[in-house]
Short mmCIF file of C-alpha atoms in Angstrom, two decimals:
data_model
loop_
_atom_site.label_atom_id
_atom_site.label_comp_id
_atom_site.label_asym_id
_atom_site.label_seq_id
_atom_site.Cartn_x
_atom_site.Cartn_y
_atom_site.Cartn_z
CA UNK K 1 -19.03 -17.02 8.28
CA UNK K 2 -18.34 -13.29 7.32
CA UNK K 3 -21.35 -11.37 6.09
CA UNK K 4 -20.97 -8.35 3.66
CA UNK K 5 -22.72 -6.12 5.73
CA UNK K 6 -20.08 -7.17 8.33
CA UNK K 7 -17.44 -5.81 5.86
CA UNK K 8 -19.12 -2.69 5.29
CA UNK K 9 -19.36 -2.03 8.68
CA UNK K 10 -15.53 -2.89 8.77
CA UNK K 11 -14.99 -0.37 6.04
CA UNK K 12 -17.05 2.23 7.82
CA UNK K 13 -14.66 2.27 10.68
CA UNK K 14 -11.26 2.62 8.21
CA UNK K 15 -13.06 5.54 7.20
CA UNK K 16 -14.31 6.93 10.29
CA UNK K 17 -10.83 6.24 12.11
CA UNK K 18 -9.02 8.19 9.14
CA UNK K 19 -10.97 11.06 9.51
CA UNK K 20 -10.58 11.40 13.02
CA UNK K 21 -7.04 11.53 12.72
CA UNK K 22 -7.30 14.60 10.47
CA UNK K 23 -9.38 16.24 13.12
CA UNK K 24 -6.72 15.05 15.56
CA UNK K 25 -4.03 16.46 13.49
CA UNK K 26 -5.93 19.62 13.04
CA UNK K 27 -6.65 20.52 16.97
CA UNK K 28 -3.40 19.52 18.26
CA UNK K 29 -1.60 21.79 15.43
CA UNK K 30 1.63 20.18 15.65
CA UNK K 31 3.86 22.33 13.31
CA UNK K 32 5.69 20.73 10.92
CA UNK K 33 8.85 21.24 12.01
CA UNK K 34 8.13 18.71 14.59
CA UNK K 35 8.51 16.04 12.12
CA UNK K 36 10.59 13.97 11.19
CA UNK K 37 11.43 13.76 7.37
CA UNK K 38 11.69 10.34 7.44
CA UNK K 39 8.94 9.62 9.17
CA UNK K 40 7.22 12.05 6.64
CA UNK K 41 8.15 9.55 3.65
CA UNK K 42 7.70 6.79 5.03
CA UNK K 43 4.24 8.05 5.75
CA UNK K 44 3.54 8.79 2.28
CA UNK K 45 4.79 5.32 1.18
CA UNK K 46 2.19 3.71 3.50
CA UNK K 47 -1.07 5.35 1.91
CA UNK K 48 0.20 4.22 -1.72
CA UNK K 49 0.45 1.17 0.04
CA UNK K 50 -3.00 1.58 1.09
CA UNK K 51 -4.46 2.90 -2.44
CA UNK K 52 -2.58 0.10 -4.16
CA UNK K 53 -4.60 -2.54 -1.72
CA UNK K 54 -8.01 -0.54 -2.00
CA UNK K 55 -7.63 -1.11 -5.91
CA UNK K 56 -7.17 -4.56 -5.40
CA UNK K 57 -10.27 -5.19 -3.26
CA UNK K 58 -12.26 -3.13 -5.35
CA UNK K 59 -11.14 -5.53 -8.33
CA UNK K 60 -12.25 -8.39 -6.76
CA UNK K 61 -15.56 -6.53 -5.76
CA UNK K 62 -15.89 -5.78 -9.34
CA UNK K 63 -14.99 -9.39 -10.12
CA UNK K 64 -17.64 -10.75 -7.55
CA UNK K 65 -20.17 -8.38 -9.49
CA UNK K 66 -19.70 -9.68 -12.86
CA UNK K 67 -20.63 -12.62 -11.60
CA UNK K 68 -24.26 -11.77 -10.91
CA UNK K 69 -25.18 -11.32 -14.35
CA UNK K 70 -24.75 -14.84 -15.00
CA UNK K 71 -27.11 -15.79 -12.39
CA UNK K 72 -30.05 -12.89 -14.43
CA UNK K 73 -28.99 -15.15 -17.32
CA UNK K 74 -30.00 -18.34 -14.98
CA UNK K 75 -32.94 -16.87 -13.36
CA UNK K 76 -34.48 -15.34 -17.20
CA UNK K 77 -34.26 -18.52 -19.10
CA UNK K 78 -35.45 -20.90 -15.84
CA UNK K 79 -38.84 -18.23 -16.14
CA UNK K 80 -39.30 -20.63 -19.37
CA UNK K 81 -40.09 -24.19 -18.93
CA UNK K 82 -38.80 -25.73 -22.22
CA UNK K 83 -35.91 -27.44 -22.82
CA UNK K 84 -33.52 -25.21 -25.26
CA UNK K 85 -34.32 -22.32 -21.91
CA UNK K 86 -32.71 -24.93 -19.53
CA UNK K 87 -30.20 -26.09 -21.24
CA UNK K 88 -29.48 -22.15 -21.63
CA UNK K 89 -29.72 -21.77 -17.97
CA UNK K 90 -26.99 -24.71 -17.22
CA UNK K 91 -25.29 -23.16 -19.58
CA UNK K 92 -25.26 -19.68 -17.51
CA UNK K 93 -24.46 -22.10 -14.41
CA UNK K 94 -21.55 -23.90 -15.55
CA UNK K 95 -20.38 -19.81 -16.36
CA UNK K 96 -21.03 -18.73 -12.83
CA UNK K 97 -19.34 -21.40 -11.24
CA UNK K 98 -16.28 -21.20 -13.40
CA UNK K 99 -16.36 -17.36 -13.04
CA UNK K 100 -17.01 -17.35 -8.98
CA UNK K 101 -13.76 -20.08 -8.63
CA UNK K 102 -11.40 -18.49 -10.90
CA UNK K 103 -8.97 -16.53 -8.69
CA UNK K 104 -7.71 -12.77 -9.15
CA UNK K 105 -4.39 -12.03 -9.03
CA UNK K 106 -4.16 -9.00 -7.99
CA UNK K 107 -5.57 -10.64 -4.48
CA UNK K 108 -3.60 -13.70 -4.71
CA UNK K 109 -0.53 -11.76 -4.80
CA UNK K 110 -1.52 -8.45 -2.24
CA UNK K 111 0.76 -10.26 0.75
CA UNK K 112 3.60 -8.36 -0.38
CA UNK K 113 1.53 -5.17 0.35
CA UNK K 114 0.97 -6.53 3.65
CA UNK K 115 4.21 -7.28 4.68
CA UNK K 116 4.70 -3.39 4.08
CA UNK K 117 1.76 -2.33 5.67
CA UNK K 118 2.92 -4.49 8.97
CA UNK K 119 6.05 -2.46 8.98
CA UNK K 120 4.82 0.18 9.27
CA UNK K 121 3.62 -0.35 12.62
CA UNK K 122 7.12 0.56 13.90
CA UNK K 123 7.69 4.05 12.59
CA UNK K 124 10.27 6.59 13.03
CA UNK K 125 9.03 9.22 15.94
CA UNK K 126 8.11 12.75 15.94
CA UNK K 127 10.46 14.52 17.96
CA UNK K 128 9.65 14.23 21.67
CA UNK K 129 6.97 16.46 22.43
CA UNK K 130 3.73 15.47 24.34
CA UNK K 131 1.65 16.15 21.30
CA UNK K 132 3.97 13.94 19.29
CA UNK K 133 3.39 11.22 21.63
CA UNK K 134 -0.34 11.62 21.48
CA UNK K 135 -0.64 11.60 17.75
CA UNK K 136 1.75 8.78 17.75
CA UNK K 137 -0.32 6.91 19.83
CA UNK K 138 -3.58 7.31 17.68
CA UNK K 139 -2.00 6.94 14.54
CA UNK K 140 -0.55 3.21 16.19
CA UNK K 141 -3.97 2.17 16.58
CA UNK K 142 -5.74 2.92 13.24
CA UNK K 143 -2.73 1.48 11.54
CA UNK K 144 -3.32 -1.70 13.70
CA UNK K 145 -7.15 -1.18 12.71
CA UNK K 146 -6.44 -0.93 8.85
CA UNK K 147 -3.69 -3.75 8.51
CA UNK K 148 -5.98 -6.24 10.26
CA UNK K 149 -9.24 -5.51 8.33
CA UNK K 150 -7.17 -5.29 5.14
CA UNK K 151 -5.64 -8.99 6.07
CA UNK K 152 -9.08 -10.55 6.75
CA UNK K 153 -10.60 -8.92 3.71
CA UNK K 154 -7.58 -10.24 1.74
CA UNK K 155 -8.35 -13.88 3.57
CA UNK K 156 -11.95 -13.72 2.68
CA UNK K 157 -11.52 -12.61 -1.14
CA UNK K 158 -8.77 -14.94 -1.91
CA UNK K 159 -10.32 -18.02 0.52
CA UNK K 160 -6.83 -18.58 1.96
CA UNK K 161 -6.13 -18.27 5.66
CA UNK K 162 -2.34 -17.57 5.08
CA UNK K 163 -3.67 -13.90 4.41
CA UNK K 164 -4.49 -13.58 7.47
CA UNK K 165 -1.47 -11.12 10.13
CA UNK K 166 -2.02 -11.81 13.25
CA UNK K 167 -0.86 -8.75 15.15
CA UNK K 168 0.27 -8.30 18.66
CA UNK K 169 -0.73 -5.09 20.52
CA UNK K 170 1.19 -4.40 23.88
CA UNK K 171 -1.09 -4.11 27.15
CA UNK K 172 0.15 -0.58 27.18
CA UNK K 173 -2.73 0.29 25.10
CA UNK K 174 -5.79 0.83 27.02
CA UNK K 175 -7.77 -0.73 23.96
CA UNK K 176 -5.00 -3.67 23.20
CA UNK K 177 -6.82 -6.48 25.26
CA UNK K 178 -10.07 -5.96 23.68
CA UNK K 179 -8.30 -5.67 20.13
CA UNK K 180 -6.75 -8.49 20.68
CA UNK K 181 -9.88 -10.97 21.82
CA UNK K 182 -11.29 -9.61 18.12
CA UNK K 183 -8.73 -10.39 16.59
CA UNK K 184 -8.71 -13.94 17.79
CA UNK K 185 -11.85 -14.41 17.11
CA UNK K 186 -12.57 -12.99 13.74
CA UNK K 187 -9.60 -14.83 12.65
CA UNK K 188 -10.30 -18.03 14.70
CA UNK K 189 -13.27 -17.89 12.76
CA UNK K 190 -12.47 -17.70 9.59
CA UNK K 191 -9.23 -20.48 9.56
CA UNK K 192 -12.48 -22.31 10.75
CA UNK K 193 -14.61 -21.94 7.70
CA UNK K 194 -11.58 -22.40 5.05
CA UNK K 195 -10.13 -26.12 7.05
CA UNK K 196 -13.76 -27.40 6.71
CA UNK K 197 -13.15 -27.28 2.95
CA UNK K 198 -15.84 -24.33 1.78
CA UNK K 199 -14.47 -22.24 -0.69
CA UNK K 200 -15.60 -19.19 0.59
CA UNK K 201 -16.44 -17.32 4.17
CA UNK K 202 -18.42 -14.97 2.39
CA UNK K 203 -21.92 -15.61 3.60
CA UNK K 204 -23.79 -14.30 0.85
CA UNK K 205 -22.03 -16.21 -1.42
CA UNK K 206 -21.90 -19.41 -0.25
CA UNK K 207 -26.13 -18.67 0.32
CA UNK K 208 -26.20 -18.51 -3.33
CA UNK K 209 -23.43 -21.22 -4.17
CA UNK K 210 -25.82 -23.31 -2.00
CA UNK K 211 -29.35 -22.55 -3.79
CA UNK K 212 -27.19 -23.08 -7.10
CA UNK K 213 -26.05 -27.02 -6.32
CA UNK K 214 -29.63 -27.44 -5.16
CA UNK K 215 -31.12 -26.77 -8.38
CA UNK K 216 -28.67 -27.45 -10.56
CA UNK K 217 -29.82 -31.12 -10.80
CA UNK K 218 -33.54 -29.89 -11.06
CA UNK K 219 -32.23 -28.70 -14.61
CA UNK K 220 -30.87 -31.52 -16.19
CA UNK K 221 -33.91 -32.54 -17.98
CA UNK K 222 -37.61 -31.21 -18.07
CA UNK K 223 -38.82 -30.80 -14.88
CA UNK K 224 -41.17 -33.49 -13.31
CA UNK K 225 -44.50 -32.45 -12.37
CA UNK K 226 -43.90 -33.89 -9.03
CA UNK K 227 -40.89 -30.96 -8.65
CA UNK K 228 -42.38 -28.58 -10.18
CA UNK K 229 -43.31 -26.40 -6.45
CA UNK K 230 -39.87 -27.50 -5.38
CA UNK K 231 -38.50 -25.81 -8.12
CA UNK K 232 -40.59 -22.89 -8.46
CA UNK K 233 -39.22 -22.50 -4.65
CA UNK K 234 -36.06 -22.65 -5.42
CA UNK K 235 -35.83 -20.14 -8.23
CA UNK K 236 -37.51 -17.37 -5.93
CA UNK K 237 -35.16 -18.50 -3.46
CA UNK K 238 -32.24 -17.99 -5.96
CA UNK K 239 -33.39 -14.26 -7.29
CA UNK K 240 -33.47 -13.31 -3.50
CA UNK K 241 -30.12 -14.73 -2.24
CA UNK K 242 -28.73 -13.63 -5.85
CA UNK K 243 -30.43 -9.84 -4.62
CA UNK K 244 -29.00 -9.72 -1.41
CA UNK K 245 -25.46 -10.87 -2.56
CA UNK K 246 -25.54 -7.91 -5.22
CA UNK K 247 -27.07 -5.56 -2.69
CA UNK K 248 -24.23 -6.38 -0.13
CA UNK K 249 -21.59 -6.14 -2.91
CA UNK K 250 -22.95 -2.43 -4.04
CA UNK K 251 -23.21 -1.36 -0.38
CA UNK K 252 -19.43 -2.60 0.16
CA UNK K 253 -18.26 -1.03 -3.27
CA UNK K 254 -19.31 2.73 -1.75
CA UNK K 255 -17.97 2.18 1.33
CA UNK K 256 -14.33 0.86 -0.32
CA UNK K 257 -14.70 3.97 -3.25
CA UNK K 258 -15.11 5.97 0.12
CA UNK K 259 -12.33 4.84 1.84
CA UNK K 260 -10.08 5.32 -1.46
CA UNK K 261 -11.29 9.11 -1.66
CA UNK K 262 -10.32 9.75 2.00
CA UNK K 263 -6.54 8.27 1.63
CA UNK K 264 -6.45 10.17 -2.32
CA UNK K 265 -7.43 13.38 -0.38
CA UNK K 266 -4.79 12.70 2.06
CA UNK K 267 -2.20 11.73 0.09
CA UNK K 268 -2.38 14.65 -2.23
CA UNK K 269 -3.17 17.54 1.11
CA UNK K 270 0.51 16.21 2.33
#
């Protein structure tokens, strides 16, 4: 399973690795005329490529979102023990689930922005020049960074492994065998979850989708005396798992409205 926080973390180091480059950039000074024009554009083309694909996760973060105020709806009427309050609060269930499985487009049909990004990853050259090569170099890696955290993010909002790029670095790369083993594994991972049949890698969500088939039944009618503890237990368990989904979701939205700010600032300095 993939945890939000995981995500975040993922996002962190997009944003970290993009902001080292601009130091790089800065202390080597490599003049422009060093450039290649085509390499230039093609450079360009890749972070609207990126925006473009940091508007569609944000969507589906947004999308994810929307879905927790169905579950306040749940979690105010099930405060009220009377019948027309659960019947209100299936009512807000049937809405979640509906909400949660309907897919987004805009992720189900990001591969094409993928298959650009992966191009990328054999650009025209700087003319030869040892700083050339070095910038080259780092600029490989966080492209091989950002295409394989966008493809698992893609896999894990869309809950289909066929989103998932599975990249191969050359051993020429001091860092390519370690890339490599976490790429496996992340990846091994989550083709895992999605052939067992869950819907979803997302951690936090399947916690709540969980909590949510457990009570759901609790609800049909008035609820026994017998189940009443079982139920009250459930319910607090549902408000926290429902808090830490919407927690995880918020942290991940300022670390992807982050990310889109660097590659906007970049975009427009070149």
């Amino acid at each position: 399973m993939m945890s939000l926080a995981w995500m975040k973390l993922a996002m962190e180091s997009l944003c970290g690795t993009r902001n080292d480059i601009k130091t790089l950039i800065a202390e080597i000074d490599l003049p422009v005329s060093a450039w290649d024009e085509k390499w230039i554009d093609v450079y360009l083309e890749i972070s609207v490529k990126l925006l473009d694909i940091c508007i569609v996760f944000s969507s589906e973060i947004a999308h994810l979102n929307q879905g927790h105020l169905f579950l306040q709806f749940v979690l105010h009427n099930l405060n009220s023990a009377s019948s027309k309050q659960f019947i209100r609060a299936r009512s807000s269930v049937d809405d979640w689930k509906n909400h949660i499985a309907s897919k987004n487009p805009r992720v189900e049909n990001c591969s094409t922005i993928l298959d650009k990004l992966v191009e990328s990853l054999d650009l025209p050259k700087v003319k030869n020049s040892a700083k050339g090569k070095l910038l080259m170099r780092a600029m490989y890696g966080v492209k091989v960074l950002t295409v394989s955290v966008c493809s698992v993010f893609a896999a894990a909002f869309s809950g289909s492994a066929s989103k998932l790029l599975d990249l191969n670095v050359v051993e020429t790369y001091m860092w390519a065998q370690a890339f490599n083993d976490l790429q496996s594994n992340v990846n091994g991972e989550i083709r895992n979850v999605l052939s067992s049949g869950r819907v979803t890698v997302l951690k936090e969500l399947e916690a709540v989708d969980g909590i949510v088939k457990h009570l759901y039944p609790m609800i049909q009618d008035d609820v026994a005396l017998a189940e009443e503890e079982a139920f009250k237990n459930s319910t607090s368990d549902l408000e926290r798992k429902a808090h830490n989904l919407s927690q995880g979701l918020d942290l991940l939205t300022k670390e992807a409205d982050g990310f889109f700010q660097i590659l906007l600032t970049g975009h427009v300095t070149n």
